[in-house]
Amino acid sequence: MSSPRLGHRPHYLSKDRPTRIQRKGLLYEKKVVRHLVEQGNFDTFIIHGQWIYWDKSVCQPDIIVVPPKGPVVVVEVKLTRKRAVEKKLRDVYGVALQHIFAGRSLSYCQVYKNLDGGEPFSYDPWDILTLKSFEYGEILWR
């Protein structure tokens, strides 16, 4: 794998207007980001919607939380809980971010609004900072 790098939205992606459900998802994602920023610490960085390029691939994690100590947290935000999110977080975003944040461990989290099976470990998005290195957690937050 070549070294991943941060960048802007790829020019070749269409700029079609999002569907009604996609707009709802994007609004919920912004609500989660706003909560993290407003309730957060000044020493914790919140990175929202950053594009990452490596080899011939590109990805865009919803949120990356970089605290001063402990693991960097990769967050996927969904309206409704999805079962396959952990694999995507680890196998796609985790691989790229492990190179970008060399020397730091990662943890992974799905934040969602609607429960569809499973059991959340928390109801407050800031609990993502309690995840241990390489741990995956789910947060139900409305």
PDB file of C-alpha atoms in Angstrom:
ATOM      1  CA  MET A   1       0.000   0.000   0.000  1.00  0.00           C
ATOM      2  CA  SER A   2       1.280   3.451  -0.850  1.00  0.00           C
ATOM      3  CA  SER A   3       1.136   6.075   1.859  1.00  0.00           C
ATOM      4  CA  PRO A   4      -2.404   7.372   2.324  1.00  0.00           C
ATOM      5  CA  ARG A   5      -2.888  11.104   2.028  1.00  0.00           C
ATOM      6  CA  LEU A   6      -5.672  13.527   2.872  1.00  0.00           C
ATOM      7  CA  GLY A   7      -7.396  15.417   0.100  1.00  0.00           C
ATOM      8  CA  HIS A   8     -10.516  17.082  -1.270  1.00  0.00           C
ATOM      9  CA  ARG A   9     -13.626  15.534  -2.847  1.00  0.00           C
ATOM     10  CA  PRO A  10     -12.675  13.625  -6.002  1.00  0.00           C
ATOM     11  CA  HIS A  11     -13.628  15.583  -9.123  1.00  0.00           C
ATOM     12  CA  TYR A  12     -15.042  12.487 -10.822  1.00  0.00           C
ATOM     13  CA  LEU A  13     -17.795  11.914  -8.222  1.00  0.00           C
ATOM     14  CA  SER A  14     -21.196  13.126  -9.318  1.00  0.00           C
ATOM     15  CA  LYS A  15     -22.781  16.043  -7.537  1.00  0.00           C
ATOM     16  CA  ASP A  16     -26.319  14.735  -7.882  1.00  0.00           C
ATOM     17  CA  ARG A  17     -28.825  16.056  -5.413  1.00  0.00           C
ATOM     18  CA  PRO A  18     -29.146  13.614  -2.475  1.00  0.00           C
ATOM     19  CA  THR A  19     -32.398  11.720  -2.010  1.00  0.00           C
ATOM     20  CA  ARG A  20     -34.740  12.598   0.853  1.00  0.00           C
ATOM     21  CA  ILE A  21     -33.369   9.767   3.018  1.00  0.00           C
ATOM     22  CA  GLN A  22     -29.758  10.716   2.189  1.00  0.00           C
ATOM     23  CA  ARG A  23     -30.518  14.317   3.218  1.00  0.00           C
ATOM     24  CA  LYS A  24     -31.955  13.063   6.524  1.00  0.00           C
ATOM     25  CA  GLY A  25     -28.810  11.007   7.087  1.00  0.00           C
ATOM     26  CA  LEU A  26     -26.536  13.950   6.307  1.00  0.00           C
ATOM     27  CA  LEU A  27     -28.527  16.205   8.660  1.00  0.00           C
ATOM     28  CA  TYR A  28     -28.254  13.614  11.443  1.00  0.00           C
ATOM     29  CA  GLU A  29     -24.507  13.300  10.788  1.00  0.00           C
ATOM     30  CA  LYS A  30     -24.129  17.090  11.104  1.00  0.00           C
ATOM     31  CA  LYS A  31     -26.150  16.985  14.345  1.00  0.00           C
ATOM     32  CA  VAL A  32     -23.739  14.388  15.794  1.00  0.00           C
ATOM     33  CA  VAL A  33     -20.721  16.483  14.702  1.00  0.00           C
ATOM     34  CA  ARG A  34     -22.262  19.632  16.200  1.00  0.00           C
ATOM     35  CA  HIS A  35     -22.856  17.816  19.513  1.00  0.00           C
ATOM     36  CA  LEU A  36     -19.267  16.553  19.603  1.00  0.00           C
ATOM     37  CA  VAL A  37     -17.876  20.017  18.829  1.00  0.00           C
ATOM     38  CA  GLU A  38     -20.136  21.899  21.257  1.00  0.00           C
ATOM     39  CA  GLN A  39     -19.766  19.429  24.133  1.00  0.00           C
ATOM     40  CA  GLY A  40     -16.127  18.607  23.485  1.00  0.00           C
ATOM     41  CA  ASN A  41     -12.775  19.495  24.885  1.00  0.00           C
ATOM     42  CA  PHE A  42     -10.573  22.090  23.256  1.00  0.00           C
ATOM     43  CA  ASP A  43      -7.735  19.577  23.058  1.00  0.00           C
ATOM     44  CA  THR A  44      -9.736  16.983  21.069  1.00  0.00           C
ATOM     45  CA  PHE A  45      -9.870  17.392  17.299  1.00  0.00           C
ATOM     46  CA  ILE A  46     -13.047  16.507  15.395  1.00  0.00           C
ATOM     47  CA  ILE A  47     -12.457  15.850  11.685  1.00  0.00           C
ATOM     48  CA  HIS A  48     -15.647  15.630   9.631  1.00  0.00           C
ATOM     49  CA  GLY A  49     -15.945  14.214   6.115  1.00  0.00           C
ATOM     50  CA  GLN A  50     -12.233  14.088   5.287  1.00  0.00           C
ATOM     51  CA  TRP A  51     -11.326  12.347   2.015  1.00  0.00           C
ATOM     52  CA  ILE A  52      -8.430   9.872   2.125  1.00  0.00           C
ATOM     53  CA  TYR A  53      -6.531   8.670  -0.963  1.00  0.00           C
ATOM     54  CA  TRP A  54      -4.161   5.719  -1.299  1.00  0.00           C
ATOM     55  CA  ASP A  55      -3.133   3.502  -4.181  1.00  0.00           C
ATOM     56  CA  LYS A  56      -6.127   3.707  -6.529  1.00  0.00           C
ATOM     57  CA  SER A  57      -8.645   3.938  -3.705  1.00  0.00           C
ATOM     58  CA  VAL A  58     -10.493   6.731  -1.984  1.00  0.00           C
ATOM     59  CA  CYS A  59     -12.656   6.735   1.145  1.00  0.00           C
ATOM     60  CA  GLN A  60     -14.385   9.231   3.400  1.00  0.00           C
ATOM     61  CA  PRO A  61     -14.957   8.381   7.069  1.00  0.00           C
ATOM     62  CA  ASP A  62     -17.857  10.318   8.560  1.00  0.00           C
ATOM     63  CA  ILE A  63     -15.986  11.506  11.654  1.00  0.00           C
ATOM     64  CA  ILE A  64     -12.471  11.063  13.022  1.00  0.00           C
ATOM     65  CA  VAL A  65     -11.988  11.996  16.686  1.00  0.00           C
ATOM     66  CA  VAL A  66      -8.379  12.691  17.684  1.00  0.00           C
ATOM     67  CA  PRO A  67      -7.962  13.054  21.449  1.00  0.00           C
ATOM     68  CA  PRO A  68      -4.596  14.123  22.900  1.00  0.00           C
ATOM     69  CA  LYS A  69      -4.117  10.625  24.392  1.00  0.00           C
ATOM     70  CA  GLY A  70      -5.592   7.218  23.732  1.00  0.00           C
ATOM     71  CA  PRO A  71      -6.866   5.774  20.477  1.00  0.00           C
ATOM     72  CA  VAL A  72      -8.014   7.793  17.493  1.00  0.00           C
ATOM     73  CA  VAL A  73     -11.713   6.982  17.004  1.00  0.00           C
ATOM     74  CA  VAL A  74     -13.204   6.366  13.551  1.00  0.00           C
ATOM     75  CA  VAL A  75     -16.968   7.009  13.597  1.00  0.00           C
ATOM     76  CA  GLU A  76     -19.623   5.943  11.101  1.00  0.00           C
ATOM     77  CA  VAL A  77     -22.995   7.703  11.495  1.00  0.00           C
ATOM     78  CA  LYS A  78     -26.200   5.984  10.353  1.00  0.00           C
ATOM     79  CA  LEU A  79     -29.881   6.769  10.696  1.00  0.00           C
ATOM     80  CA  THR A  80     -30.545   3.089  11.423  1.00  0.00           C
ATOM     81  CA  ARG A  81     -28.077   0.598  12.874  1.00  0.00           C
ATOM     82  CA  LYS A  82     -26.274  -1.447  10.202  1.00  0.00           C
ATOM     83  CA  ARG A  83     -24.686  -4.832  10.881  1.00  0.00           C
ATOM     84  CA  ALA A  84     -21.745  -4.571   8.449  1.00  0.00           C
ATOM     85  CA  VAL A  85     -20.337  -1.256   9.715  1.00  0.00           C
ATOM     86  CA  GLU A  86     -17.620  -2.743  11.932  1.00  0.00           C
ATOM     87  CA  LYS A  87     -16.032  -4.562   8.982  1.00  0.00           C
ATOM     88  CA  LYS A  88     -16.043  -1.368   6.883  1.00  0.00           C
ATOM     89  CA  LEU A  89     -14.547   0.670   9.720  1.00  0.00           C
ATOM     90  CA  ARG A  90     -11.744  -1.814  10.315  1.00  0.00           C
ATOM     91  CA  ASP A  91     -10.990  -3.027   6.786  1.00  0.00           C
ATOM     92  CA  VAL A  92     -11.338   0.230   4.836  1.00  0.00           C
ATOM     93  CA  TYR A  93     -10.971   3.276   7.082  1.00  0.00           C
ATOM     94  CA  GLY A  94      -8.815   1.553   9.680  1.00  0.00           C
ATOM     95  CA  VAL A  95      -6.220   0.433   7.128  1.00  0.00           C
ATOM     96  CA  ALA A  96      -5.784   3.951   5.752  1.00  0.00           C
ATOM     97  CA  LEU A  97      -5.911   5.761   9.086  1.00  0.00           C
ATOM     98  CA  GLN A  98      -3.403   3.390  10.692  1.00  0.00           C
ATOM     99  CA  HIS A  99      -0.814   4.800   8.277  1.00  0.00           C
ATOM    100  CA  ILE A 100      -1.882   8.433   8.717  1.00  0.00           C
ATOM    101  CA  PHE A 101      -1.892   8.214  12.523  1.00  0.00           C
ATOM    102  CA  ALA A 102       1.195   6.007  12.782  1.00  0.00           C
ATOM    103  CA  GLY A 103       2.102   5.369  16.381  1.00  0.00           C
ATOM    104  CA  ARG A 104      -1.495   5.786  17.568  1.00  0.00           C
ATOM    105  CA  SER A 105      -3.982   2.974  17.997  1.00  0.00           C
ATOM    106  CA  LEU A 106      -7.518   3.153  16.587  1.00  0.00           C
ATOM    107  CA  SER A 107     -10.944   2.318  17.915  1.00  0.00           C
ATOM    108  CA  TYR A 108     -14.189   2.165  15.958  1.00  0.00           C
ATOM    109  CA  CYS A 109     -17.741   3.289  16.604  1.00  0.00           C
ATOM    110  CA  GLN A 110     -21.134   3.397  14.930  1.00  0.00           C
ATOM    111  CA  VAL A 111     -23.522   6.161  16.065  1.00  0.00           C
ATOM    112  CA  TYR A 112     -27.130   5.691  14.996  1.00  0.00           C
ATOM    113  CA  LYS A 113     -30.573   7.129  15.612  1.00  0.00           C
ATOM    114  CA  ASN A 114     -32.795   4.068  15.161  1.00  0.00           C
ATOM    115  CA  LEU A 115     -32.169   0.694  16.757  1.00  0.00           C
ATOM    116  CA  ASP A 116     -32.543  -2.348  14.509  1.00  0.00           C
ATOM    117  CA  GLY A 117     -31.247  -5.237  16.587  1.00  0.00           C
ATOM    118  CA  GLY A 118     -28.040  -5.275  18.577  1.00  0.00           C
ATOM    119  CA  GLU A 119     -27.367  -3.545  21.851  1.00  0.00           C
ATOM    120  CA  PRO A 120     -25.727  -0.109  22.163  1.00  0.00           C
ATOM    121  CA  PHE A 121     -23.039   0.254  24.801  1.00  0.00           C
ATOM    122  CA  SER A 122     -23.946   3.900  25.359  1.00  0.00           C
ATOM    123  CA  TYR A 123     -26.396   6.704  24.660  1.00  0.00           C
ATOM    124  CA  ASP A 124     -23.914   9.612  24.648  1.00  0.00           C
ATOM    125  CA  PRO A 125     -21.609  10.196  21.651  1.00  0.00           C
ATOM    126  CA  TRP A 126     -18.798  11.418  23.915  1.00  0.00           C
ATOM    127  CA  ASP A 127     -18.517   7.906  25.332  1.00  0.00           C
ATOM    128  CA  ILE A 128     -16.543   7.061  22.190  1.00  0.00           C
ATOM    129  CA  LEU A 129     -13.527   8.277  24.139  1.00  0.00           C
ATOM    130  CA  THR A 130     -13.980   5.390  26.590  1.00  0.00           C
ATOM    131  CA  LEU A 131     -13.348   2.801  23.854  1.00  0.00           C
ATOM    132  CA  LYS A 132     -10.101   0.913  24.276  1.00  0.00           C
ATOM    133  CA  SER A 133      -7.581   0.409  21.478  1.00  0.00           C
ATOM    134  CA  PHE A 134      -8.989  -1.634  18.590  1.00  0.00           C
ATOM    135  CA  GLU A 135     -12.388  -1.905  20.324  1.00  0.00           C
ATOM    136  CA  TYR A 136     -15.691  -1.451  18.450  1.00  0.00           C
ATOM    137  CA  GLY A 137     -18.753   0.128  20.053  1.00  0.00           C
ATOM    138  CA  GLU A 138     -22.213   1.308  19.112  1.00  0.00           C
ATOM    139  CA  ILE A 139     -24.028   4.386  20.381  1.00  0.00           C
ATOM    140  CA  LEU A 140     -27.760   5.001  20.102  1.00  0.00           C
ATOM    141  CA  TRP A 141     -28.260   8.769  20.164  1.00  0.00           C
ATOM    142  CA  ARG A 142     -31.274  10.837  19.280  1.00  0.00           C
TER     143      ARG A 142
END
